[in-house]
Amino acid sequence: MESSLPDLEAILLVGGRGTRLHPLTLGTPKPLLPTAGVPFLAHQLARARAAGVRRIVFATSYKAAMFEPVFGDGAELGLSLEYMTEETPLGTGGAIRNAAQALGSGPSDPVLVLNGDVLSGHDIGEQVRLHLARRAAVTLHLTEVEDPARFGCVPTDDDGRVTAFLEKTPNPVTNRINAGCYVFTRSVIDQIPRDEVVSVERETFPGLIESGQPVLGYATRTYWLDVGTPAAFVQGSRDLVLGRLESPALPGPTGEFLALPGSSVSPEAKVRDGTSVCAGATVDAGATVSGSVLCEGAVVEGGAVVTDSVLGRGARVRTGAVVSDAVLGDGAVVGPGNELRAGVRVWPGVELPERSIRYSSDA
Ligand code: GTP
């Protein structure tokens, strides 16, 4: 990616509780969940690095202490990383304000802000260059989606200026939505109240528009996915493994599936559709696994079928069980004969006993 953005600084919002991804996020914050074999954030960090970002401040809150042991000072990634923690969550705006204390940027410098749960193929450098050329207060990445009624939408005028932040409605006026990647002029961040709970989406951006400050939209139709739900999370991991979004952070060559060193996949198992198998995870002969994420130590026994699902650390699907579009918490066990489908979630450590169907004539 071309880059003329030396020393660009960024803030990464990673303090949310990730409740829509329960029970996976009970033990691991969403940005650290294994996605195509590496913590989700590794993909974002690599793309930011490729766009010219060199210094990133993590805005942490929920399970804040878990981030630094994974990414350290960032030297291995060619980045300099800082960690700023909110004692109590301050919302997206409050988090940006708090993290900005660790920035070195001057008042007129651009600062990139990224939601820590978005996979995006857009050109970050182009977004920053638009921001600088137009001397905007904030430049928002907008993505065009087919089903805008599921989101709040963000209309712009002919000049690309954002005119409103509209709540979810059955008849949205545009198919452009907030994609969770912003370029702020540093002095605008400094206007956000300090140590207060503030939402950029509900307070900061509407306030800037109302006061006539230039808030720009940078609209694209490139790959974009918010991985906040289980279905989106497995889709993101699958898309990375299948190469639908390029990521410099992929841990090795991929094909139909990705098996990390230390995993065990039987040649007599069917593993496909972008499945990733983490270290210590096992797929036995005769098992079928499609489009799924198997976290460390997860096991799929022979004859079991796992589709579009996430198996938490040490979770086990026993012979003959079927798990489809489901989430198993860490250490959960699905006994033989069970069929879990359509959004079922099994809490960590829960064991579903063997199920056999006995008809009265069998008795
Ligand atoms: P849900 O609980 O499932 O809605 O997920 P979430 O907590 O991640 O919320 P949401 O998807 O709305 O958050 C968007 C981004 O902002 C995510 O990257 C969150 O980690 C981050 N975020 C949300 N609230 C806070 C906060 O209070 N502090 C910090 N530091 N980050 C936050």
XYZ file of C-alpha atoms and ligand atoms in Angstrom:
395
model
C 0.000 0.000 0.000
C 1.421 3.411 -0.930
C 2.240 5.569 2.064
C 3.106 9.199 2.536
C 1.984 9.430 6.132
C 5.089 9.369 8.282
C 4.601 8.989 12.022
C 0.829 8.725 11.902
C -0.560 7.918 15.350
C -3.652 5.852 16.075
C -5.994 4.997 18.926
C -7.503 1.513 19.003
C -10.789 1.139 20.896
C -10.664 -2.228 22.629
C -12.432 -1.702 25.957
C -15.943 -2.992 25.163
C -17.413 -5.993 26.967
C -18.352 -7.789 23.735
C -21.653 -9.002 25.197
C -23.028 -10.102 21.829
C -20.207 -12.639 21.678
C -20.996 -14.284 25.005
C -19.888 -16.747 26.219
C -16.602 -16.469 24.244
C -15.904 -13.032 25.695
C -16.433 -14.106 29.319
C -12.789 -15.241 29.426
C -11.170 -13.398 26.504
C -11.902 -9.864 25.256
C -13.304 -9.773 21.717
C -10.178 -8.195 20.153
C -8.050 -11.118 21.376
C -10.260 -13.971 20.127
C -8.382 -16.186 17.659
C -9.326 -15.178 14.130
C -7.697 -17.050 11.252
C -5.157 -18.337 13.749
C -4.052 -15.083 15.433
C -5.673 -12.649 17.879
C -8.241 -10.578 15.970
C -6.313 -7.350 16.555
C -3.219 -8.689 14.798
C -5.016 -8.220 11.478
C -5.927 -4.608 12.272
C -2.454 -3.790 13.566
C -0.845 -5.185 10.415
C -3.146 -3.226 8.122
C -2.593 -0.006 10.094
C 1.171 -0.577 9.921
C 0.940 -1.055 6.138
C -0.894 2.285 5.873
C 1.913 4.169 7.603
C 0.834 4.056 11.257
C 3.799 3.658 13.586
C 2.425 4.371 17.064
C -0.823 3.033 18.492
C -2.468 3.706 21.845
C -4.807 0.941 23.020
C -7.879 2.309 24.834
C -8.550 -0.572 27.227
C -11.107 -1.205 29.953
C -12.712 -4.689 30.030
C -10.000 -7.268 30.860
C -7.433 -4.520 30.284
C -4.493 -6.501 31.678
C -4.780 -9.169 28.967
C -3.587 -6.996 26.059
C -0.002 -6.099 26.941
C 1.177 -9.715 27.468
C 0.028 -10.478 23.899
C 1.404 -7.452 21.998
C 4.020 -6.007 24.369
C 5.712 -2.826 23.181
C 4.911 -3.682 19.553
C 8.541 -3.866 18.399
C 8.006 -7.279 16.787
C 5.277 -5.734 14.645
C 7.293 -2.664 13.731
C 5.018 -0.552 15.935
C 5.280 1.346 19.175
C 2.337 0.422 21.429
C 0.986 2.155 24.545
C -1.838 1.038 26.827
C -4.269 3.463 28.477
C -6.895 2.010 30.801
C -10.199 3.480 31.949
C -11.073 2.605 35.542
C -14.715 2.481 34.490
C -15.661 2.312 30.793
C -15.978 5.826 29.357
C -17.775 4.949 26.112
C -16.173 5.463 22.702
C -15.697 9.249 23.039
C -14.476 9.169 26.633
C -12.067 6.379 25.717
C -10.609 8.373 22.804
C -10.152 11.418 25.064
C -8.480 9.328 27.757
C -6.140 7.530 25.341
C -5.175 10.805 23.645
C -3.147 11.726 26.740
C -0.523 9.280 25.451
C -0.331 10.809 21.964
C 2.572 12.931 20.823
C 0.615 14.614 17.986
C 0.209 18.373 17.834
C -3.209 20.116 17.676
C -3.442 20.162 13.866
C -2.135 16.608 13.284
C -4.418 13.803 12.086
C -5.089 10.933 14.512
C -6.535 7.655 13.256
C -9.139 5.995 15.504
C -10.179 2.389 14.932
C -12.940 0.315 16.489
C -11.256 -2.874 17.656
C -13.803 -5.218 16.107
C -13.866 -4.308 12.421
C -12.255 -6.022 9.436
C -11.923 -3.541 6.601
C -10.203 -3.580 3.248
C -10.475 0.165 2.681
C -7.433 2.327 1.965
C -6.641 4.016 5.298
C -4.001 6.211 3.646
C -6.543 7.595 1.188
C -8.941 8.366 4.038
C -6.198 10.299 5.856
C -5.171 12.159 2.711
C -8.795 13.208 2.073
C -9.005 14.447 5.669
C -5.849 16.522 5.276
C -6.741 17.897 1.829
C -10.188 19.031 3.002
C -9.009 20.259 6.422
C -11.826 18.328 8.077
C -12.524 18.152 11.805
C -13.271 14.440 11.473
C -13.363 12.144 8.442
C -15.454 9.019 8.889
C -15.134 5.857 6.895
C -18.619 5.004 5.607
C -19.377 1.623 4.129
C -22.228 0.806 1.802
C -24.307 -2.150 2.962
C -27.195 -4.009 1.362
C -29.364 -4.006 4.484
C -28.972 -0.503 6.018
C -32.202 -0.951 8.038
C -30.148 -3.058 10.488
C -27.894 -0.077 11.274
C -28.124 3.653 11.896
C -27.264 5.435 8.627
C -25.052 8.405 7.783
C -26.193 10.653 4.884
C -23.785 13.069 3.182
C -24.321 16.100 0.898
C -22.954 16.478 -2.653
C -19.699 17.727 -1.216
C -19.157 14.627 0.937
C -20.047 16.385 4.199
C -21.942 14.317 6.736
C -25.358 15.909 7.329
C -26.756 13.715 10.115
C -26.378 10.583 12.228
C -29.705 8.806 11.921
C -30.984 6.055 14.236
C -32.046 2.662 12.895
C -35.248 2.943 10.811
C -37.155 0.595 8.473
C -36.725 3.144 5.627
C -33.150 4.465 5.744
C -32.366 7.440 3.483
C -28.993 5.992 2.437
C -27.227 2.642 2.481
C -24.090 4.233 3.974
C -23.296 3.392 7.581
C -20.581 4.306 10.050
C -17.743 1.826 9.473
C -15.911 2.489 12.758
C -12.703 4.064 11.435
C -12.210 7.801 11.944
C -9.548 10.415 11.288
C -9.720 13.169 13.904
C -7.837 16.425 13.904
C -6.109 16.169 17.292
C -7.558 19.433 18.638
C -11.079 18.018 18.111
C -10.278 15.092 20.425
C -9.126 17.592 23.046
C -12.604 19.182 23.012
C -14.250 15.931 24.222
C -14.976 16.251 27.957
C -12.400 14.467 30.081
C -13.237 11.624 32.524
C -16.861 11.524 31.391
C -18.853 8.857 29.605
C -19.231 10.092 26.021
C -20.375 8.346 22.824
C -18.826 9.649 19.600
C -21.738 8.278 17.592
C -24.493 9.779 19.747
C -22.828 12.930 21.083
C -19.517 14.009 19.530
C -20.304 13.622 15.819
C -23.880 15.027 15.962
C -22.530 17.928 18.064
C -19.808 18.737 15.528
C -22.314 18.663 12.654
C -24.724 20.909 14.545
C -22.019 23.463 15.238
C -21.092 23.563 11.539
C -17.671 21.922 11.776
C -16.560 19.971 8.687
C -17.335 16.280 9.253
C -16.567 14.343 6.081
C -17.624 10.941 4.852
C -15.152 8.685 3.040
C -17.435 6.114 1.424
C -16.241 2.799 0.014
C -17.642 -0.545 -1.100
C -14.559 -2.539 -0.194
C -14.615 -5.544 2.136
C -16.077 -4.580 5.519
C -17.308 -6.614 8.469
C -18.138 -5.835 12.097
C -17.304 -9.081 13.879
C -19.472 -8.320 16.913
C -21.829 -11.311 16.612
C -21.006 -15.042 16.528
C -22.147 -15.386 12.902
C -20.036 -12.386 11.832
C -17.075 -13.590 13.871
C -16.930 -16.988 12.132
C -17.484 -15.245 8.792
C -14.519 -12.919 9.399
C -12.186 -15.756 10.281
C -13.394 -17.796 7.294
C -13.007 -14.851 4.882
C -9.412 -14.291 6.007
C -8.514 -17.969 5.628
C -10.139 -18.088 2.177
C -8.316 -14.908 1.097
C -11.445 -12.762 0.669
C -9.608 -10.093 2.666
C -5.829 -9.933 2.515
C -4.068 -9.743 5.843
C -0.318 -9.440 6.422
C -0.931 -11.102 9.811
C -2.019 -14.521 8.532
C 0.203 -17.019 10.340
C 0.946 -19.251 7.360
C -0.247 -20.498 4.017
C -3.960 -21.128 3.842
C -6.185 -23.065 1.491
C -9.517 -24.644 2.325
C -8.500 -24.460 5.969
C -5.757 -23.233 8.286
C -4.120 -25.613 10.752
C -1.688 -24.033 13.194
C 1.507 -25.726 14.332
C 0.661 -28.004 17.247
C -2.823 -28.824 15.982
C -3.794 -32.275 14.787
C -6.038 -32.777 11.766
C -6.568 -36.347 10.586
C -6.141 -36.876 6.849
C -9.376 -38.858 7.111
C -11.331 -35.845 8.400
C -13.161 -33.413 6.094
C -12.058 -29.892 7.012
C -13.057 -27.081 4.679
C -14.645 -23.704 3.948
C -12.073 -21.573 5.763
C -12.003 -23.445 9.073
C -9.141 -22.547 11.400
C -7.680 -25.045 13.857
C -5.603 -23.522 16.660
C -2.607 -25.085 18.420
C -3.524 -28.118 20.496
C -6.900 -28.521 18.765
C -7.772 -31.903 17.246
C -10.000 -33.086 14.419
C -10.298 -36.876 14.431
C -10.702 -39.238 11.475
C -14.271 -39.240 10.194
C -15.156 -35.786 11.551
C -16.521 -33.027 9.280
C -15.719 -29.386 10.092
C -16.778 -26.480 7.827
C -16.428 -22.709 8.159
C -15.595 -22.877 11.869
C -13.094 -21.673 14.459
C -11.561 -24.260 16.770
C -9.789 -22.533 19.653
C -6.799 -24.004 21.494
C -7.322 -27.559 22.667
C -10.800 -27.966 21.135
C -11.636 -31.496 19.932
C -14.007 -32.768 17.243
C -14.365 -36.531 17.470
C -14.899 -38.902 14.548
C -18.443 -38.858 13.161
C -19.199 -35.427 14.596
C -20.243 -32.586 12.269
C -19.354 -28.953 13.060
C -20.497 -26.151 10.738
C -20.168 -22.330 10.983
C -19.482 -22.532 14.725
C -16.932 -21.494 17.322
C -15.521 -24.069 19.742
C -13.941 -22.339 22.741
C -10.714 -23.482 24.371
C -10.828 -27.168 25.279
C -14.424 -27.584 24.072
C -15.297 -31.038 22.763
C -17.864 -32.323 20.271
C -18.275 -36.047 20.782
C -18.913 -38.757 18.203
C -22.153 -38.343 16.298
C -23.039 -34.900 17.661
C -24.018 -32.083 15.271
C -23.106 -28.446 15.994
C -24.202 -25.855 13.444
C -24.244 -22.044 13.753
C -23.497 -22.398 17.472
C -20.972 -21.264 20.072
C -19.407 -23.548 22.682
C -17.788 -21.826 25.653
C -14.386 -22.919 26.948
C -14.409 -26.530 28.148
C -18.014 -27.221 27.074
C -18.755 -30.797 25.990
C -21.484 -31.847 23.562
C -22.262 -35.511 24.071
C -23.111 -38.010 21.331
C -26.521 -37.655 19.703
C -26.998 -33.945 20.499
C -27.900 -31.531 17.704
C -27.229 -27.855 18.382
C -28.336 -25.427 15.712
C -29.249 -21.845 14.836
C -27.544 -19.607 17.358
C -27.379 -21.977 20.347
C -24.731 -21.017 22.934
C -23.330 -23.426 25.499
C -21.791 -21.822 28.588
C -18.193 -22.646 29.616
C -17.767 -26.014 31.295
C -21.318 -27.205 30.609
C -21.541 -30.864 29.571
C -24.508 -32.003 27.498
C -24.908 -35.722 28.196
C -25.381 -38.349 25.519
C -28.810 -38.281 23.951
C -30.344 -41.330 22.432
C -33.811 -41.559 21.055
C -35.748 -44.503 22.434
C -39.096 -45.272 20.864
C -41.682 -47.043 23.017
C -41.479 -50.192 20.874
C -37.743 -50.407 21.800
C -38.586 -50.831 25.468
P -21.212 -5.461 22.537
O -21.257 -5.465 24.033
O -21.411 -6.839 21.987
O -22.114 -4.440 21.873
O -19.714 -5.096 22.052
P -18.745 -3.882 22.441
O -18.682 -3.764 23.913
O -17.449 -4.132 21.750
O -19.444 -2.582 21.885
P -19.365 -1.914 20.439
O -19.294 -2.973 19.386
O -20.448 -0.931 20.334
O -17.988 -1.122 20.544
C -17.315 -0.607 19.414
C -15.836 -0.548 19.743
O -15.601 0.370 20.817
C -15.278 -1.887 20.180
O -13.993 -2.008 19.621
C -15.218 -1.780 21.698
O -14.125 -2.522 22.239
C -14.984 -0.288 21.908
N -15.631 0.248 23.113
C -16.955 0.314 23.374
N -17.172 0.906 24.558
C -15.951 1.224 25.066
C -15.508 1.858 26.281
O -16.293 2.253 27.142
N -14.162 2.021 26.441
C -13.259 1.585 25.518
N -11.958 1.758 25.754
N -13.635 0.979 24.367
C -14.979 0.802 24.143
